[in-house]
XYZ file of C-alpha atoms in Angstrom:
666
model
C 22.111 14.440 -13.279
C 24.106 12.877 -15.873
C 25.142 9.728 -17.123
C 28.868 8.912 -17.069
C 29.006 5.498 -17.559
C 26.569 4.049 -19.701
C 28.913 2.198 -21.830
C 28.274 -0.349 -24.322
C 31.350 -1.758 -23.581
C 32.580 -4.185 -26.651
C 36.147 -4.037 -26.703
C 38.259 -6.735 -27.792
C 41.006 -8.933 -26.436
C 43.623 -10.967 -27.671
C 44.170 -14.580 -26.946
C 46.348 -16.952 -29.043
C 44.920 -20.655 -28.522
C 44.494 -20.526 -25.035
C 43.190 -23.564 -23.694
C 44.047 -25.260 -20.370
C 42.464 -27.514 -18.368
C 41.209 -26.546 -14.963
C 41.549 -28.695 -12.129
C 39.314 -27.783 -8.924
C 40.049 -30.015 -5.706
C 37.643 -29.313 -2.304
C 34.660 -28.209 -4.679
C 32.315 -26.684 -2.789
C 28.370 -26.615 -3.806
C 28.043 -30.149 -4.728
C 24.230 -30.559 -3.660
C 21.210 -32.929 -3.937
C 23.762 -36.406 -3.782
C 22.018 -39.682 -4.354
C 23.783 -42.997 -3.939
C 23.567 -46.353 -5.831
C 22.332 -48.989 -4.058
C 25.680 -50.860 -3.618
C 27.106 -48.209 -2.526
C 29.620 -47.579 -5.019
C 28.372 -44.578 -7.054
C 27.272 -41.164 -6.061
C 24.836 -38.970 -8.622
C 25.266 -35.303 -7.371
C 24.175 -32.003 -8.557
C 26.731 -28.609 -9.194
C 26.873 -25.445 -11.747
C 23.136 -26.641 -12.448
C 23.936 -29.904 -14.335
C 24.549 -33.564 -12.546
C 27.870 -34.679 -11.896
C 28.515 -39.149 -11.264
C 31.504 -39.635 -8.983
C 33.141 -43.197 -6.828
C 32.169 -43.108 -3.356
C 35.004 -43.314 -2.691
C 36.084 -39.749 -4.039
C 38.171 -38.648 -7.470
C 37.284 -37.160 -10.918
C 33.372 -36.350 -11.726
C 31.823 -36.907 -15.083
C 29.616 -34.756 -15.966
C 25.917 -36.331 -16.961
C 24.040 -33.462 -18.282
C 24.414 -30.383 -20.103
C 20.678 -28.983 -20.560
C 20.119 -25.366 -20.694
C 18.615 -25.490 -17.514
C 18.953 -26.794 -13.700
C 19.053 -30.188 -13.053
C 17.993 -31.183 -9.133
C 16.932 -34.071 -6.962
C 18.755 -36.594 -8.452
C 17.722 -40.050 -7.317
C 19.092 -43.704 -8.306
C 16.678 -46.577 -9.009
C 16.515 -49.530 -6.692
C 17.974 -51.747 -9.552
C 21.222 -49.290 -10.250
C 19.981 -48.934 -13.950
C 18.192 -44.970 -13.665
C 18.387 -41.828 -12.975
C 15.280 -39.762 -12.150
C 15.919 -35.891 -11.666
C 14.102 -32.389 -12.085
C 14.849 -29.912 -14.058
C 13.807 -26.587 -15.286
C 14.571 -27.000 -18.795
C 11.120 -25.163 -20.241
C 10.444 -22.872 -17.390
C 9.018 -24.669 -14.617
C 10.217 -27.942 -13.133
C 9.741 -31.320 -14.631
C 10.694 -35.112 -14.020
C 13.304 -36.809 -16.251
C 14.855 -40.076 -16.316
C 18.348 -40.848 -17.902
C 20.337 -44.091 -17.863
C 22.926 -44.349 -15.112
C 25.910 -44.398 -17.497
C 24.605 -41.564 -19.752
C 22.471 -41.907 -22.978
C 18.717 -40.381 -23.846
C 17.578 -38.438 -21.743
C 13.557 -38.399 -21.172
C 11.049 -36.079 -20.058
C 7.958 -37.989 -18.414
C 6.439 -34.880 -17.053
C 4.247 -31.791 -18.783
C 2.049 -30.417 -16.292
C 2.423 -26.361 -16.053
C 2.571 -26.870 -11.924
C 6.215 -27.423 -10.275
C 7.305 -31.449 -10.166
C 9.939 -33.112 -8.458
C 11.326 -36.022 -7.970
C 11.323 -38.047 -4.114
C 12.188 -41.702 -4.407
C 11.897 -44.922 -6.536
C 9.379 -48.193 -6.060
C 11.510 -51.213 -4.657
C 10.510 -52.517 -8.506
C 12.209 -49.746 -9.967
C 9.387 -49.153 -12.410
C 7.686 -45.959 -10.688
C 9.000 -43.378 -9.331
C 7.276 -41.187 -6.564
C 7.195 -37.396 -7.698
C 5.762 -34.246 -5.391
C 3.499 -31.800 -7.343
C 1.402 -28.790 -7.279
C -0.917 -29.431 -9.643
C -3.831 -29.835 -7.230
C -2.793 -26.226 -5.634
C -1.057 -28.132 -2.915
C 2.238 -29.882 -2.543
C 1.294 -33.847 -2.713
C 2.877 -36.824 -3.933
C 1.924 -39.136 -7.269
C 3.456 -42.184 -8.429
C 4.692 -42.162 -12.083
C 5.298 -45.067 -14.168
C 9.324 -45.579 -15.586
C 7.802 -45.133 -18.933
C 5.915 -42.007 -18.378
C 2.127 -41.066 -18.631
C -0.293 -39.180 -16.358
C 1.117 -39.138 -12.320
C -1.189 -40.912 -10.199
C -2.553 -39.100 -6.463
C -0.968 -41.404 -4.096
C -2.631 -40.442 -0.921
C -6.457 -38.678 -2.015
C -8.497 -36.488 0.532
C -5.688 -36.869 3.604
C -2.334 -35.502 4.880
C -1.630 -32.412 3.686
C 1.637 -31.235 2.024
C 3.310 -34.087 1.817
C 6.943 -34.632 0.980
C 10.200 -36.560 1.289
C 8.119 -39.419 0.783
C 9.938 -43.279 0.514
C 8.300 -46.659 1.035
C 9.035 -49.683 2.509
C 10.035 -52.721 0.743
C 7.523 -55.751 0.449
C 4.513 -53.693 1.518
C 2.620 -50.581 0.802
C 4.061 -48.531 3.916
C 5.052 -45.042 3.231
C 7.060 -43.010 5.279
C 7.271 -38.987 5.043
C 6.593 -35.268 6.301
C 4.010 -33.145 6.242
C 4.876 -29.784 7.745
C 5.737 -26.188 6.127
C 9.102 -26.443 8.088
C 10.256 -29.073 6.491
C 9.039 -28.448 3.323
C 9.578 -24.554 2.388
C 12.003 -24.263 5.987
C 13.905 -26.455 6.072
C 17.132 -24.199 6.160
C 15.664 -22.630 9.199
C 16.831 -24.737 12.088
C 16.650 -24.647 15.600
C 12.937 -24.202 15.188
C 10.550 -25.057 18.377
C 6.755 -24.885 18.242
C 3.007 -26.375 16.508
C 4.496 -26.820 12.901
C 7.625 -28.841 13.746
C 8.055 -31.671 11.157
C 8.727 -35.793 12.757
C 8.488 -38.575 10.422
C 5.264 -40.067 10.317
C 4.356 -43.620 7.596
C 0.564 -44.816 6.648
C -0.424 -47.823 4.935
C -2.810 -47.733 2.195
C -3.832 -50.850 2.826
C -4.826 -51.110 6.427
C -4.725 -47.810 6.659
C -2.621 -47.589 9.832
C -0.615 -44.349 10.581
C 1.147 -43.642 12.734
C 3.375 -40.967 14.475
C 7.210 -42.432 14.487
C 8.851 -38.972 16.235
C 7.804 -36.060 18.468
C 10.599 -34.400 19.174
C 9.419 -30.538 19.250
C 12.119 -29.813 16.755
C 13.006 -30.690 13.281
C 12.315 -34.576 12.512
C 13.008 -34.923 9.045
C 14.447 -36.417 5.335
C 13.906 -40.294 6.039
C 15.734 -42.447 4.092
C 14.931 -46.498 4.052
C 17.795 -49.257 3.024
C 16.224 -52.342 1.747
C 15.676 -54.419 4.810
C 13.030 -51.198 5.554
C 16.087 -49.835 8.197
C 15.223 -46.095 9.092
C 17.143 -43.329 9.185
C 16.181 -39.133 9.196
C 17.904 -36.419 10.698
C 17.307 -34.105 13.936
C 18.232 -30.948 15.652
C 17.671 -32.474 19.253
C 21.254 -33.196 20.591
C 22.913 -29.275 19.377
C 20.340 -27.394 17.405
C 22.282 -28.551 13.820
C 20.883 -31.305 11.952
C 22.779 -34.962 12.919
C 22.148 -38.434 11.358
C 19.762 -40.082 13.312
C 18.110 -43.900 13.169
C 15.268 -46.015 15.416
C 15.923 -48.455 18.084
C 12.372 -49.925 18.484
C 10.455 -46.242 19.392
C 13.679 -44.881 20.541
C 15.975 -42.364 18.203
C 19.927 -42.777 18.368
C 21.814 -40.633 17.064
C 24.507 -41.379 14.550
C 26.527 -38.358 14.194
C 27.719 -34.865 16.112
C 28.509 -32.199 13.470
C 28.245 -29.155 14.848
C 27.293 -27.957 11.557
C 24.161 -29.242 9.690
C 23.803 -31.960 7.456
C 21.377 -31.867 4.908
C 19.775 -34.118 2.322
C 20.670 -38.235 3.769
C 20.225 -41.114 1.394
C 21.134 -44.928 2.623
C 22.674 -47.476 0.044
C 19.795 -50.027 -0.677
C 21.957 -52.220 0.882
C 22.595 -50.664 4.188
C 26.119 -50.050 3.615
C 26.546 -46.261 2.829
C 24.384 -42.634 3.914
C 25.461 -39.807 1.785
C 24.528 -36.014 2.537
C 25.487 -32.708 2.243
C 26.857 -30.698 5.247
C 29.428 -27.332 4.815
C 28.774 -27.057 1.023
C 30.194 -30.519 -0.056
C 28.973 -34.308 0.088
C 30.072 -36.545 3.238
C 29.359 -40.468 3.315
C 28.195 -42.361 7.044
C 29.896 -45.839 7.032
C 27.238 -47.683 8.884
C 29.664 -50.576 10.228
C 32.425 -48.251 11.134
C 29.662 -45.928 12.178
C 32.343 -43.292 10.607
C 31.930 -40.477 8.394
C 33.908 -38.288 5.980
C 34.074 -35.927 3.238
C 33.936 -37.556 -0.202
C 37.237 -35.762 -2.133
C 35.908 -34.593 -5.616
C 37.910 -33.438 -8.345
C 36.176 -31.264 -11.118
C 37.920 -30.920 -14.580
C 36.976 -28.347 -16.649
C 38.095 -27.492 -20.163
C 38.770 -23.596 -21.115
C 38.944 -22.745 -24.117
C 39.127 -18.930 -25.674
C 38.131 -17.857 -29.295
C 40.696 -15.183 -30.455
C 38.750 -12.406 -29.387
C 36.516 -12.131 -26.215
C 33.555 -9.172 -26.404
C 32.838 -7.946 -22.723
C 29.471 -5.562 -22.811
C 29.124 -4.363 -19.420
C 26.143 -1.947 -20.871
C 23.307 -2.250 -17.821
C 25.615 -4.659 -15.779
C 27.403 -2.793 -13.640
C 27.283 -3.876 -9.787
C 29.335 -1.964 -8.208
C 32.177 0.800 -8.749
C 34.543 3.020 -7.053
C 36.547 6.123 -7.062
C 40.002 6.482 -7.124
C 41.375 9.430 -4.543
C 42.860 11.228 -7.048
C 39.152 11.455 -8.417
C 40.870 10.716 -12.235
C 39.557 6.782 -12.427
C 37.197 3.977 -11.909
C 37.056 0.565 -10.570
C 34.181 -0.997 -11.627
C 32.589 -4.870 -11.532
C 30.640 -6.434 -14.219
C 29.288 -10.237 -13.878
C 31.833 -11.167 -11.735
C 34.424 -9.353 -13.857
C 37.105 -6.294 -12.570
C 37.741 -3.671 -14.881
C 39.657 -0.339 -14.570
C 38.824 3.002 -16.725
C 39.198 7.286 -16.295
C 36.379 8.883 -14.807
C 34.361 9.757 -17.697
C 34.650 5.675 -18.470
C 36.017 6.278 -22.307
C 39.454 3.996 -21.884
C 39.167 0.728 -20.225
C 40.745 -2.060 -18.990
C 40.160 -5.880 -17.934
C 42.371 -6.354 -14.569
C 43.102 -10.725 -14.779
C 41.844 -12.155 -11.904
C 41.131 -15.739 -11.227
C 39.645 -17.172 -14.058
C 37.466 -19.894 -11.604
C 36.280 -16.946 -9.055
C 33.835 -14.128 -9.305
C 35.187 -10.408 -8.166
C 31.898 -8.523 -6.133
C 33.245 -5.118 -4.710
C 37.012 -3.440 -5.595
C 38.107 -0.481 -3.671
C 41.126 1.557 -4.497
C 44.016 2.281 -2.110
C 45.780 5.694 -1.561
C 48.362 4.898 -3.977
C 45.359 5.020 -6.630
C 47.635 2.656 -8.348
C 46.059 -0.935 -6.025
C 42.840 -2.144 -6.066
C 41.650 -4.234 -2.521
C 38.702 -6.920 -3.831
C 36.937 -9.689 -2.964
C 36.437 -13.041 -5.245
C 34.952 -16.296 -4.655
C 38.145 -18.826 -3.842
C 36.657 -22.383 -3.294
C 32.584 -21.175 -3.521
C 33.432 -18.463 -0.551
C 34.290 -14.833 -1.097
C 37.987 -13.926 0.428
C 39.740 -10.270 -0.059
C 42.649 -9.725 -2.888
C 44.841 -6.968 -3.690
C 46.145 -6.341 -7.348
C 47.727 -3.878 -9.620
C 44.973 -1.445 -11.244
C 47.097 -1.199 -14.397
C 46.870 -4.345 -15.085
C 50.158 -5.485 -14.360
C 51.376 -8.305 -11.777
C 49.343 -10.766 -10.462
C 46.789 -11.256 -7.593
C 47.336 -11.496 -4.080
C 45.200 -13.253 -1.621
C 44.963 -11.383 1.954
C 42.440 -13.876 3.349
C 41.808 -17.936 3.400
C 38.194 -17.782 4.425
C 35.421 -20.189 4.480
C 32.821 -17.688 4.918
C 32.395 -15.071 2.665
C 34.277 -11.199 3.515
C 31.703 -8.775 2.083
C 30.936 -5.095 2.738
C 34.110 -3.533 2.786
C 34.128 0.007 3.356
C 37.509 2.501 3.660
C 38.277 5.508 6.220
C 38.956 8.675 5.348
C 42.765 8.209 4.496
C 42.212 4.427 3.731
C 44.246 3.018 5.542
C 41.790 1.284 7.352
C 39.500 -0.825 5.593
C 35.855 -2.379 7.674
C 33.902 -5.597 6.254
C 31.927 -8.407 7.962
C 32.950 -12.191 7.435
C 31.373 -15.055 7.653
C 27.432 -15.311 9.211
C 29.399 -13.144 12.996
C 32.201 -11.268 12.762
C 33.043 -7.495 11.507
C 36.634 -7.131 11.134
C 39.153 -4.625 10.677
C 41.561 -4.425 7.956
C 45.292 -2.557 8.308
C 45.649 -1.814 4.852
C 50.171 -1.508 5.432
C 50.373 -4.715 6.682
C 47.354 -6.329 5.281
C 45.967 -8.130 8.300
C 42.703 -8.305 9.696
C 41.289 -8.299 13.445
C 38.009 -9.361 14.703
C 36.814 -6.451 16.605
C 32.872 -7.774 16.776
C 31.449 -10.913 17.171
C 27.201 -10.469 16.994
C 24.189 -11.617 15.176
C 24.560 -10.760 11.264
C 24.019 -13.401 9.130
C 25.669 -14.694 6.314
C 22.997 -12.923 4.351
C 20.109 -9.835 3.623
C 23.712 -7.587 5.554
C 23.910 -3.915 5.415
C 26.684 -1.916 4.632
C 28.783 -1.245 8.081
C 30.229 2.752 7.814
C 33.370 4.596 9.518
C 31.907 7.633 11.628
C 33.000 10.991 9.867
C 36.295 11.663 12.152
C 36.946 7.965 12.008
C 36.483 6.832 15.859
C 33.703 5.114 15.007
C 32.173 1.963 13.100
C 28.412 2.144 12.114
C 27.027 -1.019 11.903
C 23.863 -3.326 12.233
C 22.780 -7.020 13.406
C 20.002 -9.161 14.296
C 18.047 -8.966 17.325
C 15.110 -11.614 17.425
C 15.051 -11.333 13.399
C 14.906 -7.429 13.671
C 17.949 -5.292 12.627
C 19.257 -2.878 16.024
C 21.945 -0.075 14.892
C 25.087 -0.160 16.820
C 28.162 1.575 16.898
C 31.741 0.374 17.696
C 34.260 2.884 19.611
C 37.573 1.927 17.655
C 40.115 3.076 20.512
C 37.581 1.301 23.887
C 36.458 -1.308 21.554
C 33.591 -0.336 23.373
C 30.023 -1.213 21.340
C 26.946 0.422 21.729
C 23.120 -0.537 20.500
C 21.160 2.525 19.393
C 17.836 1.418 18.959
C 16.608 -2.088 21.253
C 13.012 -1.521 19.869
C 11.967 -4.437 18.572
C 11.706 -3.603 15.008
C 13.867 -3.230 12.093
C 15.853 -0.214 12.099
C 17.977 0.032 8.523
C 20.619 1.193 6.421
C 21.939 3.266 8.829
C 24.023 6.013 7.752
C 26.387 9.374 9.621
C 25.512 12.947 8.458
C 28.891 14.600 7.798
C 29.091 16.442 10.883
C 28.883 13.589 12.734
C 25.732 15.055 15.126
C 22.900 12.237 13.426
C 22.316 9.305 12.538
C 19.976 8.390 9.171
C 17.969 5.600 8.813
C 14.819 3.716 7.546
C 12.206 1.821 9.863
C 8.794 0.986 10.275
C 8.221 2.191 13.706
C 5.401 0.450 14.181
C 5.418 -3.201 12.465
C 8.066 -6.205 13.100
C 9.277 -6.928 10.127
C 9.857 -10.936 11.114
C 7.766 -12.947 9.418
C 6.013 -10.798 7.148
C 8.314 -8.145 6.146
C 7.615 -4.388 7.811
C 5.847 -2.899 5.311
C 6.716 0.674 4.894
C 9.143 1.940 5.759
C 9.979 6.600 6.235
C 13.728 7.735 6.612
C 14.416 8.941 10.172
C 17.074 11.476 11.356
C 18.294 10.411 15.502
C 20.321 13.176 16.951
C 23.286 11.627 18.885
C 23.072 14.167 21.957
C 21.010 17.461 22.514
C 21.320 19.959 19.860
C 20.305 23.578 20.432
C 18.463 25.008 17.453
C 20.716 28.446 15.367
C 19.083 31.846 16.587
C 18.940 34.386 13.793
C 20.676 36.921 15.400
C 23.736 34.892 16.104
C 23.763 33.691 12.010
C 23.759 37.681 11.674
C 26.981 38.081 13.962
C 28.353 35.396 12.388
C 28.976 36.987 8.913
C 31.301 39.555 10.523
C 33.612 37.362 12.490
C 36.991 37.168 9.679
C 37.661 33.216 9.467
C 41.446 31.978 8.615
C 41.724 30.800 5.513
C 44.246 27.601 6.254
C 43.961 26.503 2.447
C 41.729 23.701 1.304
C 43.845 20.534 1.928
C 45.102 21.431 5.716
C 41.418 23.554 5.580
C 39.544 19.890 5.076
C 42.614 18.072 7.490
C 41.371 20.715 10.274
C 37.859 19.662 9.828
C 37.895 16.212 9.969
C 40.063 16.474 13.514
C 37.575 18.929 14.420
C 34.434 16.732 14.182
C 33.565 15.941 17.721
C 30.976 12.842 17.877
C 29.441 12.784 21.264
C 26.463 10.087 21.749
C 24.325 10.522 24.440
C 22.132 7.075 25.347
C 19.351 8.906 27.021
C 16.507 8.993 25.484
C 17.579 8.387 21.830
C 14.788 7.143 20.516
C 12.882 10.289 21.346
C 14.950 12.339 19.684
C 13.673 11.645 15.820
C 12.471 13.320 12.967
C 10.915 12.074 9.879
C 12.360 12.853 6.908
C 10.654 13.678 3.385
C 6.764 12.155 2.779
C 5.144 9.880 4.786
C 3.348 7.832 1.563
C 4.686 4.828 0.308
C 8.130 3.905 1.917
C 11.367 5.587 2.038
C 15.105 3.508 2.454
C 18.777 3.430 2.015
C 19.471 6.824 3.060
C 22.426 9.068 2.109
C 23.385 12.484 3.092
C 25.544 14.893 2.198
C 26.384 18.445 3.524
C 27.085 21.864 2.107
C 27.537 24.332 4.535
C 24.099 25.116 7.034
C 22.654 23.085 3.796
C 21.760 18.889 4.558
C 20.915 16.832 1.727
C 19.411 13.389 2.154
C 19.163 11.445 -0.918
C 17.367 7.775 -0.231
C 15.150 5.448 -2.403
C 11.609 5.922 -2.538
C 8.246 3.987 -4.332
C 5.871 7.409 -2.889
C 5.052 8.057 -6.530
C 2.477 5.387 -7.833
C 4.720 2.400 -6.695
C 7.572 3.483 -8.929
C 11.119 3.415 -7.003
C 13.549 6.551 -7.660
C 15.645 8.621 -6.275
C 14.430 11.142 -3.603
C 16.488 13.904 -1.491
C 15.018 16.144 1.047
C 16.901 19.143 1.994
C 17.083 20.380 5.219
C 18.513 23.975 6.393
C 17.750 26.360 9.262
C 14.881 28.398 9.400
C 13.540 27.176 6.392
C 11.090 24.085 5.665
C 12.170 20.569 4.431
C 11.827 20.873 0.529
C 11.841 16.894 -0.971
C 12.334 16.849 -5.139
C 12.828 13.873 -7.114
C 15.758 12.884 -9.571
C 13.921 13.080 -13.311
C 15.097 10.212 -15.369
C 16.278 7.611 -13.356
C 14.857 4.977 -11.215
C 16.996 4.200 -8.043
C 20.301 4.734 -7.182
C 22.339 2.702 -4.908
C 26.044 2.437 -4.314
C 26.149 6.444 -4.051
C 29.986 7.518 -3.645
C 30.588 11.494 -2.581
C 33.346 12.430 -4.141
C 34.719 15.954 -2.802
C 31.241 17.160 -3.362
C 30.535 14.843 -6.937
C 28.076 11.706 -6.076
C 27.966 8.908 -8.294
C 25.227 6.246 -7.798
C 24.529 3.175 -9.843
C 21.069 3.072 -11.634
C 20.193 0.019 -13.637
C 23.429 -1.167 -14.183
C 24.942 2.053 -15.294
C 27.232 4.557 -13.402
C 25.458 8.039 -13.147
C 26.638 11.733 -11.743
C 24.359 12.827 -9.756
C 24.161 16.883 -9.511
C 22.108 17.346 -6.284
C 24.268 20.614 -4.815
C 22.026 22.773 -5.966
C 18.894 21.138 -5.527
C 18.149 21.169 -9.101
C 18.012 17.573 -11.057
C 18.414 17.376 -14.948
C 16.817 14.502 -17.457
C 18.776 12.639 -20.298
C 21.747 14.715 -20.433
C 24.826 14.030 -22.476
C 26.142 10.570 -22.183
C 29.849 10.910 -21.954
């Protein structure tokens, strides 16, 4: 094994006084909005800082520039102060600053995590949530600082989302883990559902104000004591509600959820987060609208800029001519020779972040995904750095997990939460071929079959991964597993006869994880084991030599994939050792020898790359690659294997069942 791309890359690019002001419109990932008492000003969190914008929309002004991440802002009822949470010094503490900017004062210094909840109506006291006594509870904190005082002693657990009723000591709150830890897990029904509750510390009267078996959460009060909150009772998505006496009244009917509503003290406007943007609800007209926010950024580049990507490479692809690499590092796109000696940074949108890049068959063009307005979309660009990028998709959902078929004429990728798409590389048009429960995270790579007739992918069933095939010509899908536990990271064998995957066959992954997993080989049909006598007779059979290129193409066309769904899960063979976890299989074949590469922590819990060799008439043999940790993003380029380990690109010499430690860096 040799490292070919541990680039201590510090090359310089020259710029000539390049200064620009970039305006972002329709900004996404604005979060944690709060609104001023008169309903005229919104403060929100964006890119780890606090910003202020008129409630009608317009140009936002940055309020903080701290080293940490500023979240959970709350404007005082008198409109003078902003309390917020920051991890400036490691853990979350509470800070306060004037609403128009000025000195920022730290109020808490405890090693526990402290987060702002709301204000006392006199604007002299901040309510904070803290786990300083080993469980979440709410404390009152003076605007001038001092030691926070616990609000409820020895009753009520996991208090959060607390707001105080005007002119009396009644507090509204939630105390369920479903609203504290899992508010993003929508549509939960069960005994741990959150409700809106109230408690008066003077009279000790407790009320449970809602009793929906789903989620009622995030109470907010105006100065008259009118209560608003979010609930998923209507359609499984969080919408805005109020109470009319004891009756819930639905105010919005969105098909995507709102988050963190807050009402202005005058009761006129409610601000909330939806679809990664900020919205307002006018109480009088009962209308909602998105707040148009502009973010202006001054980008000034020095005359020289260095890029050190050593240990920071996250994705790469080898060109079809085997002479070039395209790779991404810290959101930037680079191209080099195969050994990493000559590198050029490819200029893409400076406001975007490149994640994946694929070579097209002409060896001159790259297909890549890049963030645009907060979502990953597809682009093409010349790999030599000439010209500008061309946008292919314009989706409000992430396009990711790119993979090409054997001749790079078609790409497959995931889009949004539930789409599997095919991209025709010639006309750059996409088609959704499967709608299923992929989720927007924890995704696994879809793959073409060796003959390019099928796509192998995973989708969720009851929170677990099942393995599916999609036949491109017929459009038919087939679930290969259906076991109630997760089967993950499926991979075709090069001959199309087997599928390899990782699974814990006896333990579901939801809700606590699947525990230790093993690698399994699934036979797609019933295959007879070879006889030694047949192998001997084959020694005397003359074979036609059609040339390397034609012979390779003929082999591709002759791969016949036959899937017999009867008793698929009974045709399993475990691969490798039975201790530790094995995961992410990758299979290569050399004649009658198959080599299954996978990650494993079987050596005292340390992740490393292993391979198990399978061949007829021999016992399986497992070895460990020395001198490298777990390797991902493995590529097989005409028998040469490449992969990423610890942020560098390695060439893996596995065909001869050998492993090399610390070979010379090129």
